[in-house]
XYZ file of C-alpha atoms in Angstrom:
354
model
C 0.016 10.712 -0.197
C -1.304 7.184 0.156
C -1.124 4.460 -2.232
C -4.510 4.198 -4.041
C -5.126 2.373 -7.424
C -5.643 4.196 -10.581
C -6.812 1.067 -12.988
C -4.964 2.925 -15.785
C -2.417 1.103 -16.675
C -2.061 -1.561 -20.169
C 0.354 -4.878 -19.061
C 1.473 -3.059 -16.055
C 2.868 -0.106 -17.880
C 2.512 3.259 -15.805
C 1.268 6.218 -18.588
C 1.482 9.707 -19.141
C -2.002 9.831 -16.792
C 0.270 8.479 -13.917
C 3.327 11.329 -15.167
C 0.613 13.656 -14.782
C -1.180 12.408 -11.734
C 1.279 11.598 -9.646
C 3.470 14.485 -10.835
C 0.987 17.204 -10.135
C 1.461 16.653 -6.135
C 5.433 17.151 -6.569
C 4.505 20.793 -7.400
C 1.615 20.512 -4.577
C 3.906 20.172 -1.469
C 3.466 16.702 -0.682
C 6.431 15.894 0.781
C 5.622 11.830 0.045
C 4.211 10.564 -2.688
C 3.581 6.549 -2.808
C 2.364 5.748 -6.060
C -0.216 2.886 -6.206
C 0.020 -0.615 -6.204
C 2.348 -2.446 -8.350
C 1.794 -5.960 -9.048
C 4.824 -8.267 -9.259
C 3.554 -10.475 -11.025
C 0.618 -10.178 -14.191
C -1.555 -12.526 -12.062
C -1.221 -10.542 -8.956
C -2.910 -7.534 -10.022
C -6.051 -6.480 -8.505
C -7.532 -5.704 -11.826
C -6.383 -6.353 -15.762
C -5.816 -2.207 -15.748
C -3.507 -1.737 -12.704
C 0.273 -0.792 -12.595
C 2.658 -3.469 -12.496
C 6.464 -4.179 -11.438
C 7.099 -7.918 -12.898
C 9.064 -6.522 -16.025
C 12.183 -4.531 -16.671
C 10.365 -2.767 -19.320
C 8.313 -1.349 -16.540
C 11.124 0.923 -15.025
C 11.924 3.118 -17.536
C 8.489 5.439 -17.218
C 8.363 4.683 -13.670
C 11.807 6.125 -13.777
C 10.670 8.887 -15.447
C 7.854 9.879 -13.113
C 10.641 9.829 -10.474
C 12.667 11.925 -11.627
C 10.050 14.498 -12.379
C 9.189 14.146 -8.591
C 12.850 14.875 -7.631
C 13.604 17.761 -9.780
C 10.851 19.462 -7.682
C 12.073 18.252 -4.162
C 9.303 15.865 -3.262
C 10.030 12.234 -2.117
C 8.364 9.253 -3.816
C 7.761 5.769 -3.190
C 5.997 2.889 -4.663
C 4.063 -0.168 -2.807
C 4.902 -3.745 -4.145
C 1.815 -6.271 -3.942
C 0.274 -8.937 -4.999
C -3.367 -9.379 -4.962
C -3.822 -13.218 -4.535
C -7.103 -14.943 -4.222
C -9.293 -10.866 -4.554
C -7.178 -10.490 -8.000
C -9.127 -10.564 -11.732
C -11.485 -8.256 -10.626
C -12.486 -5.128 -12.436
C -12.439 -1.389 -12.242
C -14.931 -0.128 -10.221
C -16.329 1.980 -13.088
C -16.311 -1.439 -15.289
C -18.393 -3.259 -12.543
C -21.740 -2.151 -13.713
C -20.728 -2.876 -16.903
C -18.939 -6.310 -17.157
C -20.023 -7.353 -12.842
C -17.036 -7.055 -10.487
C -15.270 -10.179 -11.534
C -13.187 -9.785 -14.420
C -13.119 -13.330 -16.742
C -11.000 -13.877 -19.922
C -13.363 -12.368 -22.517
C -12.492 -9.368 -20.571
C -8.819 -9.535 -20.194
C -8.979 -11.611 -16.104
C -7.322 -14.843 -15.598
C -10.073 -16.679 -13.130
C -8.035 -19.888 -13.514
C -4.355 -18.378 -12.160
C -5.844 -16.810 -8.788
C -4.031 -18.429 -6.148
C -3.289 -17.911 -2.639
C -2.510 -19.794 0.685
C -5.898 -21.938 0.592
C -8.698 -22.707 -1.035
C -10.880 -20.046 0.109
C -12.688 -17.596 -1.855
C -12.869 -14.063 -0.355
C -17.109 -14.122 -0.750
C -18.895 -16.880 -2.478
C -19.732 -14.488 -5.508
C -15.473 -14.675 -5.859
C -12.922 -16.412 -8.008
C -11.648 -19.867 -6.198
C -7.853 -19.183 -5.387
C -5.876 -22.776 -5.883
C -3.503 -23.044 -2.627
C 0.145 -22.307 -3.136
C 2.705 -24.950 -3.347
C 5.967 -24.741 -1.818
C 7.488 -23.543 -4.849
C 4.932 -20.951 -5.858
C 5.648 -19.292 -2.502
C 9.539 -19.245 -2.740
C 8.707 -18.021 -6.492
C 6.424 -15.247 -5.648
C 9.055 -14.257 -3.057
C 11.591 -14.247 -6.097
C 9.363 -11.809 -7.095
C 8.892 -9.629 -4.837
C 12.444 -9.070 -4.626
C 13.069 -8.601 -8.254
C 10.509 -5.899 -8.267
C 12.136 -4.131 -5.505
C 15.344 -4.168 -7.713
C 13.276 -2.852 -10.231
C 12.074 0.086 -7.768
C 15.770 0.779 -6.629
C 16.592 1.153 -10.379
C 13.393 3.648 -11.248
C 14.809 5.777 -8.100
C 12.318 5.155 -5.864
C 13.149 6.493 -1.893
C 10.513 4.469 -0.269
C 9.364 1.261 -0.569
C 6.502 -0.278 1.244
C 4.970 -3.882 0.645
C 1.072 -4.432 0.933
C 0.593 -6.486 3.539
C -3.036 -5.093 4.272
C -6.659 -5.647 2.591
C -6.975 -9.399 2.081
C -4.255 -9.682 -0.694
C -1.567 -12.295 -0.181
C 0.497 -11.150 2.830
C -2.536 -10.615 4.826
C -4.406 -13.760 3.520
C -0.907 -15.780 4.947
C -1.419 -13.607 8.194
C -5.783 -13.893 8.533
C -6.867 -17.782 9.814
C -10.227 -16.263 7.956
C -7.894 -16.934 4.603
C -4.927 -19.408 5.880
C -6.110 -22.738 6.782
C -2.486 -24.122 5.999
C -1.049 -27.021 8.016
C 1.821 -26.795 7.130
C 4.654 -24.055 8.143
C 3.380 -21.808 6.792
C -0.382 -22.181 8.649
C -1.908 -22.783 11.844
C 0.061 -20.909 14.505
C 1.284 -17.343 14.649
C 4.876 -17.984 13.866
C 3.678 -19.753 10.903
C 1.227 -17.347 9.167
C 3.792 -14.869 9.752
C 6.115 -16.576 7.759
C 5.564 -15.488 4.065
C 5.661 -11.888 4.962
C 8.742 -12.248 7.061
C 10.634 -14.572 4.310
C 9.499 -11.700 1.877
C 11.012 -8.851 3.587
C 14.487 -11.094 4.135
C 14.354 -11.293 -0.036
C 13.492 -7.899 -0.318
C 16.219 -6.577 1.630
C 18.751 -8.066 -0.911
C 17.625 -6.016 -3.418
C 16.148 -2.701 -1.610
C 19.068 -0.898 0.015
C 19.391 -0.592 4.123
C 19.489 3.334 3.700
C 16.045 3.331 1.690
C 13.333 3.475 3.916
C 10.879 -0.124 4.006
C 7.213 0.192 4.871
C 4.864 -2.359 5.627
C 0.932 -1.323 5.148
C -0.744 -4.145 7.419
C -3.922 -4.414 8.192
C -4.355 -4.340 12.215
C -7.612 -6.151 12.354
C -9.566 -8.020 10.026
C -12.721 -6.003 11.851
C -14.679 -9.814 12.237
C -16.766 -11.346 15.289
C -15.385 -14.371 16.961
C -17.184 -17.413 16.280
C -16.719 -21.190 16.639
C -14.712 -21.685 13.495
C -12.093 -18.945 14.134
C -12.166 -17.962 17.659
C -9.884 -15.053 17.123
C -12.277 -13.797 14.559
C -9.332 -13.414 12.326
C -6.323 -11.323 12.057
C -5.970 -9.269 15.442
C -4.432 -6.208 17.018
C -2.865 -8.445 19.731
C -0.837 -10.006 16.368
C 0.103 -6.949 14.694
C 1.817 -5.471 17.700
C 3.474 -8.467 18.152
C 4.030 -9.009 14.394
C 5.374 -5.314 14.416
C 7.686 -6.188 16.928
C 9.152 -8.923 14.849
C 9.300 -6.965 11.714
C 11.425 -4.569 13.856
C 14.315 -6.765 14.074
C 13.573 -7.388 10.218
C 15.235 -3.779 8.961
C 11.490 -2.832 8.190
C 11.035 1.221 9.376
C 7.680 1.401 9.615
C 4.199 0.406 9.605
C 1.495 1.711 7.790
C -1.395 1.050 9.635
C -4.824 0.131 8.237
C -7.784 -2.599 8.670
C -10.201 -4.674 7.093
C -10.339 -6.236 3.700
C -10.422 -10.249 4.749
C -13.843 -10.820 4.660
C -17.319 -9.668 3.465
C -18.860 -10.192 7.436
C -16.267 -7.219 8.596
C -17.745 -4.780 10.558
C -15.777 -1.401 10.209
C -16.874 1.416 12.974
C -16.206 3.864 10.110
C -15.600 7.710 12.055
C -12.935 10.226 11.214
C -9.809 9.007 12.000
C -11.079 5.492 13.094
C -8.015 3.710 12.347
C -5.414 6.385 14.169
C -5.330 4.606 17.100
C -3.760 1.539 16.004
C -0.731 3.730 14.817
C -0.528 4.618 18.189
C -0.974 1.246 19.378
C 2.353 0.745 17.322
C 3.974 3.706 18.853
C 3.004 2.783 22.308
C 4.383 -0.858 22.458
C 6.817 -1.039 19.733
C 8.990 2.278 20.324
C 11.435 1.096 17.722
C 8.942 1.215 15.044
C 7.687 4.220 13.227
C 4.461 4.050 12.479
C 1.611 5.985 9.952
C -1.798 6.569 10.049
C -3.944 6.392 7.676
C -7.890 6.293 7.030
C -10.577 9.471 7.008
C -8.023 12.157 7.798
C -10.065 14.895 5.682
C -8.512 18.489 7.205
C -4.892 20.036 8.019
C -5.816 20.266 11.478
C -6.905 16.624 11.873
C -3.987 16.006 9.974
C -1.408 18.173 12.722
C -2.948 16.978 15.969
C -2.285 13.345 15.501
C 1.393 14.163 14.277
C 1.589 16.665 17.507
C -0.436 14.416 19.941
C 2.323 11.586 19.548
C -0.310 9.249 17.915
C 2.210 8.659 14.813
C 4.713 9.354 12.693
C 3.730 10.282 9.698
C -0.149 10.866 8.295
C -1.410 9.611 5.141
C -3.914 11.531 3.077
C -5.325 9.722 0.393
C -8.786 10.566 -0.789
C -8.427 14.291 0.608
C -5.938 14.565 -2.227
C -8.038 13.685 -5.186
C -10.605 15.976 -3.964
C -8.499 18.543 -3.249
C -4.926 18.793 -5.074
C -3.960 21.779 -3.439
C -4.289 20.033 0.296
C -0.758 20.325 1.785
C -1.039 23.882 0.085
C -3.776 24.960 1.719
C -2.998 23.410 5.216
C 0.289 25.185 5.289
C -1.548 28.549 4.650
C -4.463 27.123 7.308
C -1.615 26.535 9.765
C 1.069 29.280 9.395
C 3.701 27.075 8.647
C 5.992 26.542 5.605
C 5.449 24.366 2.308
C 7.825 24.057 -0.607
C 6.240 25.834 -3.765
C 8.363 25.332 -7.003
C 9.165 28.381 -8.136
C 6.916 28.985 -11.027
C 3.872 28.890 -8.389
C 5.789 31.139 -5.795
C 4.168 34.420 -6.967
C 0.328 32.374 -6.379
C 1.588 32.470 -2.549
C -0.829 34.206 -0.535
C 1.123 34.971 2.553
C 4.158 37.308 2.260
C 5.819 35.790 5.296
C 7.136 32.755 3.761
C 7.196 34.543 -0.103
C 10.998 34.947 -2.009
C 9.174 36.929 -4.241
């Protein structure tokens, strides 16, 4: 299952909702669950309700809803991130109510955005102030404290959002970085954040606990005179891929978009698949995921049997339908753990113990 925000969370706490959300896909047959987004620091989340990370206080119901997961054989992870200059927004049920900017009155902090410049994702944004030198090495801090945090809540996978405009991909996109200094300007230097992050994250998230990066493979933007590139490429993730390869990171997750409000998306099933392969192809050492409009088991199987990647990600396939890794094994013949108080609902006797 794919990360996806829940905006139901009070100072970062995860709730019985998540217990009971994310737990009901343990007894579903997912065989990964990656709980949302967790903020590593208050300021980094996307909205005043979403899950955070930055507090020890934070692992003991996170530790809980692993160990629920566990107990009924299903593998979970959690993604680290940090919104950056697209943070103090609000729930997207809240937006017709309060507009999509979250201010103080209603729990944002419009003044504490920050982010590698001064450039606001749309001009209906917050302004992001640009990082210092010490903000940087401090948010790296705590990144890496909150993957200690994860390794202590029993988390087997850990993957950092590096995708989607927040502030690994606004370090990677020239639409977001216009840094001189190292970490700006050329390749090499816009890849620097995310690469100094996973070296601090690596102290704290053991080498035989899978690391995922979800990057965003293109910011989806027309070239133009100011950024001739159009942004963050294809051409770079491959090549950033490569690097993070030598970086003890297993695999990337691979989605688009999220820099700018100009992207053009060629939204189709599966649109995003063949950037996963693109990963595959020229980075063999990689694993790779795809992820984005995979809405059926057998959509699902062919890009897993084709070669095209690793692993698939099903994310809003799953809140519509619970029972999808359920109903694909029946779909497709094949095995999928049940626990055993839902073994008698099994409809075919082949793979029934009782």
């Amino acid at each position: 299952m794919s990360p996806m925000c829940m905006y139901s969370s009070h100072d970062g706490f995860a709730t019985d909702f998540h217990l009971v959300h994310t737990g009901q896909y343990a007894l579903r047959g997912v065989g990964l669950i990656m709980m949302e987004a967790a903020a590593v620091a208050p300021e980094g989340r996307i909205t005043p309700n979403c899950l955070g990370i930055w507090k020890d206080e934070h692992v003991e119901k996170l530790e809980q809803i692993t160990r629920f997961a566990h107990t009924n054989h299903a593998s979970i992870g959690i993604q680290l991130a940090h919104a950056g200059r697209k943070a103090s927004t609000n729930a997207p049920w809240l937006i017709k109510v309060h507009g999509a900017n979250a201010d103080e009155e209603h729990g944002g902090w419009p003044n504490d955005l920050i982010g590698p410049s001064p450039v606001p994702f749309s001009d209906r944004s917050w302004m992001p102030a640009e990082m210092t030198i010490e903000q940087i090495t401090s948010i790296q801090r705590e990144f890496a404290l909150a993957a200690g945090r994860a390794r202590r809540a029993n988390f087997d996978v850990l993957e950092l959002h590096g995708a989607h405009g927040y502030l690994i991909h606004s370090f990677l996109s020239p639409i977001s970085n216009r840094r001189t200094d190292a970490y700006g300007g050329s390749f090499d230097n816009r890849i620097r954040f995310l690469v100094e992050t996973v070296r601090s994250v690596r102290t704290q998230w053991p080498i035989n606990r899978p690391l995922f990066v979800r990057l965003s493979m293109t910011d989806w933007v027309e070239p133009s005179g100011d950024i001739p590139t159009g942004g963050w490429t294809e051409e770079e993730s491959i090549e950033l891929a490569k690097v993070l390869a030598q970086e003890q990171v297993d695999l990337i997750d691979c989605s688009t978009s999220g820099s700018s409000p100009l992207q053009k998306i060629p939204l189709a099933l599966g649109y995003q698949v063949p950037f996963a392969h693109a990963v595959k192809r020229n980075v063999p050492q990689m694993l790779s995921a795809a992820v984005g409009l995979i809405t059926t088991a057998k959509q699902a199987n062919s890009i897993i049997e084709s070669k095209h990647a690793d692993l698939v990600f099903i994310a809003r396939a799953l809140l519509r339908e619970p029972n999808f890794v359920l109903d694909a094994a029946r779909q497709l013949d094949a095995f999928a753990q049940y626990p055993h108080q839902y073994e008698r609902g099994r409809s075919k006797p082949k793979h029934s113990f009782i």
